[in-house]
Short mmCIF file of C-alpha atoms and ligand atoms in Angstrom, two decimals:
data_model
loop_
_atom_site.label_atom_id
_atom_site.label_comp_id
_atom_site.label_asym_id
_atom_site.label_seq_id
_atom_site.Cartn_x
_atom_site.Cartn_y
_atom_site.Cartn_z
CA UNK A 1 -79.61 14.39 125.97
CA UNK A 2 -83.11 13.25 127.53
CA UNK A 3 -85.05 15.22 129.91
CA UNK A 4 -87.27 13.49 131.91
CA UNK A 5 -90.19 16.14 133.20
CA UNK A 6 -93.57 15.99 134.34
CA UNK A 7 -96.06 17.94 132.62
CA UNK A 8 -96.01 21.57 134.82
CA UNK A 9 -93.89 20.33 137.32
CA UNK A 10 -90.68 22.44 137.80
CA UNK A 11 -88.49 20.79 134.79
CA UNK A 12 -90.79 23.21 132.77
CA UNK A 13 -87.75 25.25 133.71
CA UNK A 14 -85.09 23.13 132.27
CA UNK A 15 -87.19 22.43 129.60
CA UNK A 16 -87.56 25.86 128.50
CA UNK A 17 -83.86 25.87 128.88
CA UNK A 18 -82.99 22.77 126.51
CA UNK A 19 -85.53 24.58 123.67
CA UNK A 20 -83.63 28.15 123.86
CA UNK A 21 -80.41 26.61 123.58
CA UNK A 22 -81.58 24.84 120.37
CA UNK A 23 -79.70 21.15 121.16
CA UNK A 24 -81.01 17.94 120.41
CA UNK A 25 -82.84 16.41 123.49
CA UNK A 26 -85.69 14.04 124.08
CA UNK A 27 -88.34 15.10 126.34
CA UNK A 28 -89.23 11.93 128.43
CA UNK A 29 -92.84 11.93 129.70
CA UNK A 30 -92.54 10.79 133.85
CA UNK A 31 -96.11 11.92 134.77
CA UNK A 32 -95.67 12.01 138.85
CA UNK A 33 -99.46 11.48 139.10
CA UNK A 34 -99.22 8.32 138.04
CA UNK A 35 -96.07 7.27 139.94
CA UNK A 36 -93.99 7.24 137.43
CA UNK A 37 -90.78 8.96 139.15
CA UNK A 38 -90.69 6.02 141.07
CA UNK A 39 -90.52 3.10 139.11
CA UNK A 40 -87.75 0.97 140.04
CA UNK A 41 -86.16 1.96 136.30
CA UNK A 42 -86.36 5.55 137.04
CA UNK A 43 -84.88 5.16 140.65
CA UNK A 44 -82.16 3.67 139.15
CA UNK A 45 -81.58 7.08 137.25
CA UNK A 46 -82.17 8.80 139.79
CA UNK A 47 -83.02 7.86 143.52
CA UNK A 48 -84.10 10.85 144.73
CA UNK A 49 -87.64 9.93 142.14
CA UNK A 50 -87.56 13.67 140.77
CA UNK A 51 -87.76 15.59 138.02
CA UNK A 52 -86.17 17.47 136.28
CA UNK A 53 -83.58 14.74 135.53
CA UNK A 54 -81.41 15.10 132.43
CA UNK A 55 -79.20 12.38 131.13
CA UNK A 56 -76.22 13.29 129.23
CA UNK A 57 -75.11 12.52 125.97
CA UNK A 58 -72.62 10.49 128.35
CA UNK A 59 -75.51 8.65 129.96
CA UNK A 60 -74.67 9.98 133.06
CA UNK A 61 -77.34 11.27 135.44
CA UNK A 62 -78.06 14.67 136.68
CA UNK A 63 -80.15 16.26 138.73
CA UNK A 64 -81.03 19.80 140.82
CA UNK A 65 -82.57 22.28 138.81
CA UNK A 66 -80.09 24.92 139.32
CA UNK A 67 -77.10 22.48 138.37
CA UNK A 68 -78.66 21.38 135.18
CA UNK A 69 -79.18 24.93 134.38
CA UNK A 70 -75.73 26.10 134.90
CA UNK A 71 -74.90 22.66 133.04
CA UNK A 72 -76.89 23.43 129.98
CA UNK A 73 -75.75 27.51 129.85
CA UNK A 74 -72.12 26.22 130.29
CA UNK A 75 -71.99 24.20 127.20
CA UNK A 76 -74.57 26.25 124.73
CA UNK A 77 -72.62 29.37 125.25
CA UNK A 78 -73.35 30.96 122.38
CA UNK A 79 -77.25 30.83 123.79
CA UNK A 80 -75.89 33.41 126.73
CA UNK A 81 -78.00 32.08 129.25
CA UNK A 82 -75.32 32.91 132.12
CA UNK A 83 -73.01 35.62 131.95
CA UNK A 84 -69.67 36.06 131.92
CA UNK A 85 -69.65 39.00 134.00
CA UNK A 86 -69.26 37.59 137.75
CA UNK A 87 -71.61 40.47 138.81
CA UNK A 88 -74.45 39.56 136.26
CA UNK A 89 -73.21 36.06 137.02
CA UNK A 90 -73.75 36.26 140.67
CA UNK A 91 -77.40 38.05 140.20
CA UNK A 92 -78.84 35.13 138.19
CA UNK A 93 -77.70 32.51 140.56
CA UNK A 94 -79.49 34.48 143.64
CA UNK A 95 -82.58 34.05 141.94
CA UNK A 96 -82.66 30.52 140.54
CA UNK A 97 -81.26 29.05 144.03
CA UNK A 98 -83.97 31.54 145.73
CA UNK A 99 -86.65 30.15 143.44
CA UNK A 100 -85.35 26.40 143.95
CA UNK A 101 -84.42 26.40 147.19
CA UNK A 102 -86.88 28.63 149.05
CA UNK A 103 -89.81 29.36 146.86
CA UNK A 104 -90.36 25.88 145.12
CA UNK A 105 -89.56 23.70 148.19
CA UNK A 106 -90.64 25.82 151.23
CA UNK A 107 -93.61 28.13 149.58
CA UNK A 108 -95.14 25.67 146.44
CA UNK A 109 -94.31 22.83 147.96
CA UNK A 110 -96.17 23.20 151.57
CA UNK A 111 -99.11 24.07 149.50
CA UNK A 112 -99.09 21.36 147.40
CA UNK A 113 -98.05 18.39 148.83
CA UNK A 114 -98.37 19.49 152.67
CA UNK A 115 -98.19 15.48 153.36
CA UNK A 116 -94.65 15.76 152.87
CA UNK A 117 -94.10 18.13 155.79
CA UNK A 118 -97.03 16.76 158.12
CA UNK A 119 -98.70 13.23 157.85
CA UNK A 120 -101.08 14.33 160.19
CA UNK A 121 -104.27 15.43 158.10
CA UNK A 122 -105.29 17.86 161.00
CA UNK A 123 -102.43 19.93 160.25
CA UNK A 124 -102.68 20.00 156.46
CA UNK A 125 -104.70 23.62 156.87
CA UNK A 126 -101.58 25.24 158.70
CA UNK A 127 -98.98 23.64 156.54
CA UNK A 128 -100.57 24.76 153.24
CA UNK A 129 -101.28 28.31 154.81
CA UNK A 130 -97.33 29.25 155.57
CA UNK A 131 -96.77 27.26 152.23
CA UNK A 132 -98.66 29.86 150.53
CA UNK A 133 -97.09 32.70 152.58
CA UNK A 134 -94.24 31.81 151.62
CA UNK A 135 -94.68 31.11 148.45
CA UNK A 136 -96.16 34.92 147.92
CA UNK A 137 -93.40 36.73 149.82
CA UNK A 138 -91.27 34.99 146.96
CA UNK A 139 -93.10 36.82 144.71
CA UNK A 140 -93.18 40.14 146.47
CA UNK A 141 -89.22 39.42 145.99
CA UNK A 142 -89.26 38.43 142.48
CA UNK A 143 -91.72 41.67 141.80
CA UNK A 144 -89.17 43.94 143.20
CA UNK A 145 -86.21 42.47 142.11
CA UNK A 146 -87.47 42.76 138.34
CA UNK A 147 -88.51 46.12 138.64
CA UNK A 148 -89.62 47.35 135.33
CA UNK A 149 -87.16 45.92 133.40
CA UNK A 150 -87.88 43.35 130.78
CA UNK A 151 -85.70 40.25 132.04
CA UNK A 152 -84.91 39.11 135.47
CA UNK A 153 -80.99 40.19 135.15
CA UNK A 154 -79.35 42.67 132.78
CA UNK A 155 -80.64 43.18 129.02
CA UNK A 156 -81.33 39.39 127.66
CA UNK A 157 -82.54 36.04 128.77
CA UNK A 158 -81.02 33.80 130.89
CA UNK A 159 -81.59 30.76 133.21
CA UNK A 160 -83.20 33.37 135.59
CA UNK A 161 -85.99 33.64 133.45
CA UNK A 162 -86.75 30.44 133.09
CA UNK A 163 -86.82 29.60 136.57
CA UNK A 164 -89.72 32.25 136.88
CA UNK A 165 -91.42 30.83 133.92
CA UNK A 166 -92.10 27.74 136.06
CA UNK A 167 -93.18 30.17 138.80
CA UNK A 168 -95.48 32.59 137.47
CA UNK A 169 -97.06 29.42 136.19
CA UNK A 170 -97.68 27.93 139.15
CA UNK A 171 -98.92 31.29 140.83
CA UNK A 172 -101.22 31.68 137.88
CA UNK A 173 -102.36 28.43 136.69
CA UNK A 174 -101.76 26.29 140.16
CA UNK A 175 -102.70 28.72 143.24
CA UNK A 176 -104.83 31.20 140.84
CA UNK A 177 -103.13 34.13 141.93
CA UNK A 178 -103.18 37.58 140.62
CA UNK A 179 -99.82 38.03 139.37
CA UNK A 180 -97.95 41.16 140.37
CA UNK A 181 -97.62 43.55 137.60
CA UNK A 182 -93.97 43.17 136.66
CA UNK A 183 -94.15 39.55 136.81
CA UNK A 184 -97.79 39.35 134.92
CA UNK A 185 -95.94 41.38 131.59
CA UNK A 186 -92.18 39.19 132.64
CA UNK A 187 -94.84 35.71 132.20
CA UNK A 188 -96.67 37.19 129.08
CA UNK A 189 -93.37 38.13 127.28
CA UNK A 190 -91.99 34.49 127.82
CA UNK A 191 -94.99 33.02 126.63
CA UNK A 192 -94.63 35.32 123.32
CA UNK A 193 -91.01 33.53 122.90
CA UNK A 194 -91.21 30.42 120.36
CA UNK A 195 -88.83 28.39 122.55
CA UNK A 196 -91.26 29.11 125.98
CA UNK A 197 -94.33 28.22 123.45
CA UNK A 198 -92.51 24.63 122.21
CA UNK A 199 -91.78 23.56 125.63
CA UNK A 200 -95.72 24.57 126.61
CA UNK A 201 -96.84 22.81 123.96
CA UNK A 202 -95.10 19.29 124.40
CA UNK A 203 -95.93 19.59 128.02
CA UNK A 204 -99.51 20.09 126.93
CA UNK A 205 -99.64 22.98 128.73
CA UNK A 206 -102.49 26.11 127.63
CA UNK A 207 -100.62 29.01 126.89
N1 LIG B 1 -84.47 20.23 144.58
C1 LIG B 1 -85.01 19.63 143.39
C2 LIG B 1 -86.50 19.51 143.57
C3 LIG B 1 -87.15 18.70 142.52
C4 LIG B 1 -88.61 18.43 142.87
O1 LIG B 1 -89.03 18.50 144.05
N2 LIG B 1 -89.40 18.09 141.85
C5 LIG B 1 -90.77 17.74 142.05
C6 LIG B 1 -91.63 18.26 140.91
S1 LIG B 1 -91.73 20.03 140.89
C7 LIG B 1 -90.92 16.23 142.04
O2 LIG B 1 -90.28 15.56 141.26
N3 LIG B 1 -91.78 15.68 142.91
C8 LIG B 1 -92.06 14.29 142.88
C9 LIG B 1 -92.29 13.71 144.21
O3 LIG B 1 -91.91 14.36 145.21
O4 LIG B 1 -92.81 12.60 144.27
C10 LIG B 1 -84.67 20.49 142.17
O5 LIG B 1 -84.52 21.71 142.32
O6 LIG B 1 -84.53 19.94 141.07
#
């Protein structure tokens, strides 16, 4: 399998994933700074000019963070990284399409690239404002959804977790926010787990 990421972007997640579950991958370098997601050769991979993209053994494309996620825990299952139980099941799924869908695109997103929503300039103030509203109620949620506990859903890891990896980064390292307390010790266990660290360190990412 390759994995095409860009160094912090949000196929940190799916990167953490492919190191926990231990199977062979390449990690492809597509540095979006530099335009590389849209290269006629990676538009042909994927046209959407994204990351995370993984290829398959098969050679055949994939993309949406949530659907490589479920991809990768469906055929490492001995890695555990989804449940079984439809219940648990159903718990992580809330949270990575909450983080994906509503976090990461309407909350980080509006902050960071507010040209997307606005090309007016004038506007780029307002846009990066609710961006970062948003982006903090999603943490309020994430704060009180994890409680005290020590993963995001029932008593191991799972793709859950490393969707908020890619969060609490960004709210740390990106916006320079004071984590909430639950998340603050749910980022510094991750970043004490030797797959978390291996993914960090390819992406050249300070721990
Ligand atoms: N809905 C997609 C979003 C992917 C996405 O927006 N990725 C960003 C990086 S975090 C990206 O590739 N941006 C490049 C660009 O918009 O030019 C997913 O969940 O995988």
């Amino acid at each position: 399998m390759k994995l095409f990421y860009s160094p912090g972007a949000c196929s940190l997640g799916i990167h953490v994933i492919l190191e926990e579950i231990g199977a062979p991958f390449e990690a492809v370098r597509t540095m979006i700074r530099e335009g590389a997601n849209r290269t006629p050769e990676y538009l042909a991979m994927n046209p959407k000019g994204k990351v995370p993209l993984l290829l398959r053994d098969t050679g055949r494309p994939l993309t949406e963070l949530p659907a490589i996620a479920v991809y990768l825990a469906r055929i490492a299952p001995q890695a555990h990284l989804l449940p079984d139980d439809p219940e648990l099941a159903a718990d992580v799924m809330e949270i990575v399409e909450y983080i994906a869908a509503t976090v990461h695109m309407q909350g980080f997103t509006r902050w960071a690239r507010p040209g997307n929503f606005a090309p007016d300039e004038a506007l780029h103030p307002a846009v990066q404002a609710r961006g970062l509203e948003i982006f903090q109620d999603g943490l309020a949620w994430l704060e009180a959804r994890l409680g005290g506990r020590d993963f995001a859903v029932g008593d191991r890891f799972s793709i859950a977790d490393a969707s908020m990896v890619f969060i609490e980064f960004w709210a740390a390292e990106r916006a320079k926010l004071t984590l909430p307390p639950h998340l603050a010790g749910h980022f510094a266990r991750m970043k004490a787990r030797p797959a978390v660290q291996r993914a960090f360190a390819t992406e050249g990412l300070a721990l």
